[in-house]
Coordinates of C-alpha atoms and ligand atoms in Angstrom, one line a residue:
Chain A
M1 CA -0.1 -0.6 -0.3
A2 CA 1.4 3.1 -0.7
H3 CA 0.4 6.5 -1.6
T4 CA -0.5 7.0 -5.1
K5 CA 0.7 9.1 -8.1
L6 CA -2.1 11.0 -9.3
T7 CA -2.5 12.7 -12.3
Y8 CA -4.3 14.6 -14.8
P9 CA -6.9 14.0 -15.7
Y10 CA -8.2 13.0 -12.5
K11 CA -10.8 10.8 -11.5
L12 CA -12.9 9.2 -8.3
P13 CA -11.1 5.9 -7.2
E14 CA -12.8 3.0 -6.4
L15 CA -14.0 3.6 -2.5
G16 CA -13.3 -0.6 -2.4
F17 CA -16.4 -1.0 0.1
D18 CA -19.7 -0.6 0.0
Y19 CA -21.9 2.9 1.2
A20 CA -23.3 1.3 3.9
A21 CA -19.8 -1.1 4.9
L22 CA -19.2 2.2 7.8
E23 CA -22.2 1.4 9.6
P24 CA -23.0 2.5 12.4
S25 CA -20.4 4.8 12.6
I26 CA -20.6 6.7 9.1
D27 CA -24.4 6.2 7.6
A28 CA -24.4 5.2 3.9
R29 CA -26.5 8.2 3.2
T30 CA -23.6 10.2 4.0
M31 CA -21.1 8.0 2.5
D32 CA -22.9 7.9 -0.8
I33 CA -22.9 11.7 -0.8
H34 CA -20.1 12.2 0.2
F35 CA -17.9 10.0 -2.1
N36 CA -20.3 10.6 -5.2
K37 CA -21.2 14.7 -4.6
H38 CA -18.5 16.1 -2.5
H39 CA -15.9 14.2 -3.6
G40 CA -17.0 14.2 -7.6
G41 CA -16.9 17.6 -7.5
Y42 CA -13.4 18.3 -6.1
V43 CA -12.4 16.1 -9.2
N44 CA -14.5 17.9 -11.6
K45 CA -13.3 20.7 -10.9
L46 CA -10.0 20.9 -10.6
N47 CA -10.1 18.9 -14.2
A48 CA -11.7 22.5 -15.7
A49 CA -9.1 23.9 -13.6
L50 CA -6.7 22.1 -15.4
E51 CA -8.2 22.0 -18.7
G52 CA -5.2 23.3 -21.5
R53 CA -3.1 24.0 -18.7
A54 CA 0.0 21.3 -20.1
E55 CA 2.4 22.9 -18.2
L56 CA 0.7 22.2 -15.2
Q57 CA -0.9 18.1 -15.9
R58 CA 2.9 16.7 -16.5
H59 CA 3.0 17.1 -12.7
D60 CA 1.3 14.8 -10.1
L61 CA -0.8 16.4 -7.7
V62 CA 1.3 16.2 -4.5
T63 CA 4.2 18.2 -6.4
L64 CA 1.4 20.9 -7.5
L65 CA -0.5 21.7 -4.0
G66 CA 3.4 21.5 -3.0
N67 CA 4.7 24.4 -5.3
L68 CA 1.1 26.7 -5.0
D69 CA 3.5 29.7 -5.9
A70 CA 4.5 28.2 -9.6
V71 CA 0.2 28.1 -10.4
P72 CA -0.5 30.9 -12.2
E73 CA -2.9 33.0 -9.7
S74 CA -6.2 32.9 -12.1
I75 CA -6.4 29.2 -11.2
R76 CA -4.5 29.4 -7.9
Q77 CA -7.2 28.8 -5.2
A78 CA -9.3 26.8 -7.4
V79 CA -5.9 24.8 -7.4
R80 CA -5.6 24.6 -4.1
N81 CA -9.2 24.6 -3.2
N82 CA -10.0 21.5 -5.2
G83 CA -6.5 19.8 -5.6
G84 CA -6.8 19.5 -1.6
G85 CA -10.3 17.9 -1.7
H86 CA -9.2 15.9 -4.1
L87 CA -6.6 13.7 -2.4
N88 CA -7.8 14.9 1.0
H89 CA -10.5 12.6 0.5
F90 CA -8.7 10.0 -1.8
L91 CA -6.4 9.4 1.5
F92 CA -10.1 9.3 3.8
W93 CA -11.6 6.8 1.9
Q94 CA -8.5 4.7 2.3
I95 CA -7.4 4.8 6.4
L96 CA -11.4 3.3 6.8
K97 CA -12.4 -0.3 7.5
P98 CA -15.4 -2.0 8.0
G99 CA -14.3 -3.4 11.2
G100 CA -10.3 -2.0 11.0
A101 CA -8.1 -3.1 13.0
S102 CA -8.7 -1.3 16.7
A103 CA -5.0 -0.2 16.8
P104 CA -1.9 0.0 15.4
Q105 CA 0.9 -2.1 15.0
G106 CA 4.4 -2.9 15.0
E107 CA 6.5 0.3 13.6
L108 CA 3.6 2.5 13.6
R109 CA 2.6 1.7 17.6
R110 CA 6.2 2.6 18.8
A111 CA 6.5 5.4 17.5
I112 CA 3.4 7.1 18.6
E113 CA 4.0 6.1 21.7
G114 CA 7.5 6.8 21.3
K115 CA 6.5 10.5 20.3
L116 CA 3.4 11.3 22.0
G117 CA 3.6 8.9 24.8
S118 CA 0.8 6.3 24.5
F119 CA -1.4 5.6 22.0
D120 CA -4.8 6.7 24.2
A121 CA -2.9 9.9 24.4
F122 CA -2.8 10.1 20.3
K123 CA -6.2 9.3 20.2
E124 CA -6.9 12.3 23.0
E125 CA -3.9 15.0 20.8
F126 CA -5.9 13.3 17.4
S127 CA -9.4 13.9 18.8
Q128 CA -9.0 17.6 20.4
A129 CA -8.0 18.4 16.8
A130 CA -10.3 17.1 15.5
M131 CA -12.5 19.4 18.0
N132 CA -11.1 22.8 17.6
R133 CA -10.9 23.0 14.1
F134 CA -13.2 26.0 14.0
G135 CA -15.7 25.6 11.1
S136 CA -14.6 23.3 8.1
G137 CA -11.4 20.9 7.8
W138 CA -8.9 17.8 9.0
A139 CA -7.5 16.7 11.6
W140 CA -3.9 14.9 10.4
L141 CA -1.7 12.8 11.5
V142 CA 1.3 13.1 9.7
I143 CA 5.6 13.2 9.6
T144 CA 7.0 16.3 9.2
A145 CA 9.8 17.1 6.7
A146 CA 12.3 16.6 9.8
G147 CA 10.3 12.7 9.8
E148 CA 8.8 13.1 12.9
L149 CA 5.2 11.6 13.4
K150 CA 2.7 15.3 14.3
V151 CA -1.0 16.1 15.4
I152 CA -2.2 19.0 12.6
S153 CA -5.4 20.5 11.5
T154 CA -5.5 22.3 8.4
P155 CA -8.6 24.9 7.5
N156 CA -10.7 24.1 4.3
Q157 CA -9.1 21.8 1.9
D158 CA -5.7 22.3 2.7
A159 CA -3.6 19.2 2.0
P160 CA -0.8 18.9 4.5
S161 CA 1.5 18.2 1.0
M162 CA 1.5 22.3 1.3
T163 CA 3.4 22.4 4.1
G164 CA 5.7 18.8 3.1
D165 CA 4.1 16.8 5.4
V166 CA 2.5 13.4 4.2
P167 CA 0.1 12.3 6.1
L168 CA -0.5 9.3 7.5
L169 CA -4.4 9.6 8.9
G170 CA -6.9 12.2 8.3
L171 CA -10.1 12.5 9.6
D172 CA -12.7 15.1 7.6
V173 CA -14.1 17.8 9.9
W174 CA -16.2 19.6 7.3
E175 CA -20.3 19.4 8.2
H176 CA -20.7 17.3 5.6
A177 CA -18.8 14.7 6.8
Y178 CA -21.1 13.7 9.6
Y179 CA -24.4 16.4 9.5
L180 CA -26.9 13.9 8.3
H181 CA -26.2 11.4 11.2
Y182 CA -24.7 13.3 14.0
Q183 CA -26.0 17.1 13.2
N184 CA -24.0 19.4 16.1
R185 CA -22.5 16.6 17.7
R186 CA -19.0 16.5 16.0
D187 CA -18.2 15.0 19.5
E188 CA -19.7 11.0 18.6
Y189 CA -18.6 11.5 15.0
V190 CA -15.4 11.8 16.5
A191 CA -15.3 9.4 18.9
N192 CA -17.3 6.9 16.4
F193 CA -14.2 7.7 14.1
W194 CA -12.0 4.6 16.1
N195 CA -13.8 2.1 15.1
V196 CA -13.7 2.5 11.7
V197 CA -9.9 3.3 11.5
N198 CA -7.6 0.9 8.8
W199 CA -4.4 0.7 11.0
D200 CA -3.2 -1.8 8.2
V201 CA -3.4 1.3 5.6
V202 CA -2.1 3.8 8.2
G203 CA 1.0 1.0 8.9
H204 CA 2.2 1.0 5.0
F205 CA 2.1 4.3 5.2
F206 CA 4.1 4.9 8.0
E207 CA 6.3 1.8 6.1
Q208 CA 6.6 3.9 3.4
H209 CA 7.5 7.6 4.4
R210 CA 9.2 7.2 7.5
Chain B
M1 CA -23.7 42.2 29.7
A2 CA -24.6 38.7 28.5
V3 CA -24.7 37.3 25.5
E4 CA -28.7 36.7 24.8
L5 CA -30.2 34.0 23.1
P6 CA -33.4 36.1 20.9
D7 CA -36.1 33.8 20.1
L8 CA -37.0 33.0 16.8
L9 CA -40.0 35.7 15.2
F10 CA -41.4 32.3 13.7
A11 CA -42.3 29.0 14.9
S12 CA -39.7 26.5 13.5
D13 CA -41.6 25.0 11.0
A14 CA -43.3 28.2 9.7
L15 CA -40.7 28.0 7.1
E16 CA -41.4 24.4 5.4
P17 CA -40.2 23.2 3.3
H18 CA -38.1 25.5 2.0
I19 CA -36.1 25.2 5.7
S20 CA -37.5 22.5 7.7
A21 CA -38.3 22.8 11.3
R22 CA -35.6 19.8 11.9
T23 CA -33.0 22.2 10.6
L24 CA -34.3 25.3 12.6
E25 CA -34.7 23.6 16.0
F26 CA -30.4 22.3 15.5
H27 CA -29.5 25.5 14.1
H28 CA -30.6 28.1 16.8
G29 CA -31.0 25.4 19.5
K30 CA -28.3 23.4 19.6
H31 CA -25.9 25.7 17.3
H32 CA -27.2 29.3 18.1
K33 CA -27.0 28.2 22.0
A34 CA -23.9 26.6 21.6
Y35 CA -22.4 30.3 20.8
V36 CA -23.7 31.9 23.2
D37 CA -23.0 29.7 26.0
N38 CA -20.1 29.3 24.8
A39 CA -19.3 33.1 24.5
N40 CA -20.9 33.7 27.7
K41 CA -18.5 31.4 29.3
L42 CA -15.0 33.4 27.2
I43 CA -16.1 36.3 28.6
A44 CA -16.6 36.5 31.8
D45 CA -14.3 38.1 34.6
T46 CA -12.6 39.5 31.9
R47 CA -13.2 43.5 30.2
F48 CA -15.6 42.5 27.4
E49 CA -18.1 41.1 29.9
N50 CA -20.1 44.2 30.7
M51 CA -19.4 45.3 26.4
P52 CA -22.4 45.5 24.1
L53 CA -21.9 42.5 21.7
E54 CA -20.7 44.4 19.0
N55 CA -17.7 46.1 20.8
V56 CA -17.0 42.7 21.8
I57 CA -16.4 42.0 17.9
R58 CA -14.8 44.5 17.1
Q59 CA -12.1 44.6 19.8
T60 CA -11.5 41.5 19.6
A61 CA -11.2 41.1 15.5
G62 CA -7.4 39.4 14.5
D63 CA -6.4 39.7 17.9
E64 CA -4.8 35.5 18.1
A65 CA -4.8 35.7 21.5
R66 CA -9.0 35.8 21.8
V67 CA -9.9 33.9 18.5
G68 CA -12.1 32.4 20.3
I69 CA -14.0 35.1 22.1
F70 CA -14.1 37.1 18.6
N71 CA -15.8 33.1 17.1
N72 CA -18.4 32.4 19.2
A73 CA -19.3 36.7 20.2
A74 CA -19.8 37.1 16.0
Q75 CA -21.2 33.8 15.8
A76 CA -23.7 35.0 17.5
W77 CA -24.6 38.2 16.7
N78 CA -24.2 36.4 12.9
H79 CA -27.5 34.9 14.1
A80 CA -28.9 36.8 15.5
F81 CA -29.3 39.1 12.4
Y82 CA -29.5 35.9 10.4
W83 CA -33.2 34.7 12.3
Q84 CA -34.6 38.3 11.4
C85 CA -33.5 38.2 7.9
L86 CA -36.0 35.6 7.0
K87 CA -40.2 35.0 7.1
P88 CA -42.5 32.6 6.1
G89 CA -43.7 33.7 2.9
G90 CA -40.9 36.5 2.3
G91 CA -38.6 36.8 -1.0
G92 CA -38.6 38.4 -4.0
A93 CA -38.2 41.2 -5.6
P94 CA -38.0 44.4 -2.6
T95 CA -39.4 47.1 -1.9
G96 CA -39.7 51.0 0.1
A97 CA -36.6 52.6 0.2
I98 CA -34.1 49.5 0.0
A99 CA -35.5 48.9 -4.0
D100 CA -34.3 51.9 -5.2
K101 CA -31.3 51.9 -3.8
I102 CA -30.6 48.1 -5.2
E103 CA -32.0 49.3 -8.5
A104 CA -29.5 52.3 -8.2
E105 CA -26.4 50.4 -7.6
F106 CA -27.2 47.4 -9.2
G107 CA -28.9 48.4 -11.9
G108 CA -31.8 46.0 -10.3
Y109 CA -32.9 43.6 -7.9
E110 CA -31.7 40.4 -10.1
Q111 CA -28.3 41.7 -10.8
M112 CA -28.2 42.2 -7.0
M113 CA -29.9 39.1 -6.3
D114 CA -26.9 37.1 -8.9
E115 CA -24.1 38.6 -6.8
F116 CA -25.1 37.8 -3.2
K117 CA -26.3 34.1 -4.5
K118 CA -22.5 34.0 -6.5
A119 CA -20.9 34.7 -3.0
G120 CA -22.7 32.5 -1.3
A121 CA -22.1 29.6 -3.4
T122 CA -18.4 31.3 -3.7
Q123 CA -17.9 31.2 0.1
F124 CA -15.5 28.3 -0.1
G125 CA -15.9 26.3 3.4
S126 CA -18.2 27.9 6.5
G127 CA -18.7 31.4 6.3
W128 CA -21.4 33.9 5.3
A129 CA -22.6 36.1 2.5
W130 CA -23.4 39.7 3.1
L131 CA -25.5 42.5 1.3
V132 CA -24.1 45.6 3.2
L133 CA -23.6 49.5 3.5
E134 CA -20.1 50.6 3.1
E135 CA -18.9 53.5 4.4
G136 CA -20.1 56.9 2.4
N137 CA -23.2 54.9 2.0
V138 CA -22.0 52.6 -1.1
L139 CA -23.8 49.3 -1.4
R140 CA -22.0 45.8 -1.8
V141 CA -21.8 42.3 -1.7
H142 CA -19.9 41.4 0.6
K143 CA -18.8 37.0 1.7
T144 CA -16.7 36.3 5.1
A145 CA -15.1 33.2 6.0
N146 CA -16.3 31.4 9.2
A147 CA -17.0 33.8 12.0
D148 CA -16.4 36.3 10.7
C149 CA -18.0 39.6 10.3
P150 CA -19.1 43.1 7.8
L151 CA -19.1 44.5 11.6
V152 CA -15.0 44.1 11.6
Y153 CA -14.4 46.1 8.0
G154 CA -16.7 49.6 9.0
C155 CA -20.0 48.1 7.3
K156 CA -23.4 48.5 8.2
P157 CA -24.8 44.6 7.1
L158 CA -28.2 44.9 5.7
L159 CA -29.3 41.3 5.0
T160 CA -27.0 37.8 5.6
V161 CA -27.4 34.4 4.5
D162 CA -25.2 31.7 6.7
V163 CA -23.9 29.4 3.8
W164 CA -22.5 27.5 6.7
E165 CA -23.1 23.4 5.9
H166 CA -25.5 22.8 8.7
A167 CA -27.2 25.8 7.9
Y168 CA -29.3 23.7 4.8
Y169 CA -27.8 20.7 4.6
L170 CA -29.9 18.2 6.3
D171 CA -32.9 19.6 3.7
Y172 CA -30.4 20.3 0.5
Q173 CA -27.5 18.5 1.2
N174 CA -24.5 19.1 -1.1
R175 CA -26.8 21.2 -3.5
R176 CA -25.5 24.7 -1.9
P177 CA -27.1 26.8 -4.8
D178 CA -30.8 25.5 -4.6
Y179 CA -30.4 26.8 -0.6
L180 CA -29.4 30.2 -1.9
A181 CA -31.9 30.2 -4.7
V182 CA -35.0 29.4 -2.2
F183 CA -33.7 32.5 0.5
V184 CA -33.4 34.4 -1.9
E185 CA -37.2 33.5 -3.9
K186 CA -39.1 32.5 -0.4
L187 CA -37.3 34.3 2.4
I188 CA -36.3 37.3 2.7
N189 CA -37.9 39.6 5.9
W190 CA -37.4 43.0 3.0
E191 CA -39.3 44.7 5.6
F192 CA -36.2 44.1 8.4
V193 CA -33.7 44.9 5.5
N194 CA -35.3 47.7 5.1
A195 CA -35.6 49.2 8.5
E196 CA -31.4 48.4 8.9
F197 CA -30.8 50.6 5.3
R198 CA -33.3 53.4 7.2
Q199 CA -31.6 53.7 10.4
Ligands
LIG301 FE1 -15.5 15.7 2.7
LIG302 FE1 -25.0 28.5 11.6

């Protein structure tokens, strides 16, 4: 399992499980709309922004987002929002799993304990990042350019790649990610997220990038 | 003075089918209430405790150390203003002095509303679209992110629409433009807009 290089023309990935597979943590209707309408919308708008821009089309998405200064100003915000939207959701679906492992194993486990104290302390820090993001955005576990594990949060669809961080685990806290099922209760959504994390995939990302 | 949660001026099902009772009950009873409660908690025993809400907003704007107060105080104010912009059987073309002002500055109601709906549709993430009077009595459409509020920029707000997803997700899901169209055509309280304009 590696971080896939995404290139133009961008397209929706295979989800890999049924919309209902993550119930009751994430309901089927939310999955359907989130995947097809929200993620699909980012993909379509990203392709539209890059149409006819051969010099940008040949770069992969992480490279584009890491070098937004090189994107013409007229489409920079569109690439940032929709490119980030595509990359973030592309990762999000991969780290979700029906009946996922309850905890990280091996090297990742040791790294989390070494850096953040314990797995519970990590979960607490990550959950706080998700709760404290005001408005729309994401909570992340990333590896920084210096090779360190870190919990961060980004607004809107800003991607960790924009600042050179490599995301291992992400949680979408836009209201669209939970409103149909949880309404204002983001805290319950965040708590139930831990029931559907695919720690095997997160562990593979860590092996690949540490 | 304590920040207050105003009652809605209409029953929670009065805006159906355009905005559901369920949406209004969460939006007013949970989201708005939480902003009010948090604002009161955060200003307790500070110099902001007895200040008018507008002043709290202006004095905490852009202050990194007081971002929690700003976010909750501004959201308390924004929502109180938003409820007044809504009424059952509202919307459509304006009447009164604001109609003439819109005609004079935008060339017509449709042009102004196209700009207003576009502002709401393109506010990426959470936020608000506004019709405001800028200094010099100039009528303009603005959009703001998250809790941000035109009061901070010396503007007088006349009309707003909440484009946080919680404002429309139960009724419209990802279709924010549909919510904005309905807001404009069916819900705007022009009497309120006119009253604010006359001030
Ligand atoms: Fe999302
Ligand atoms: Fe709201």
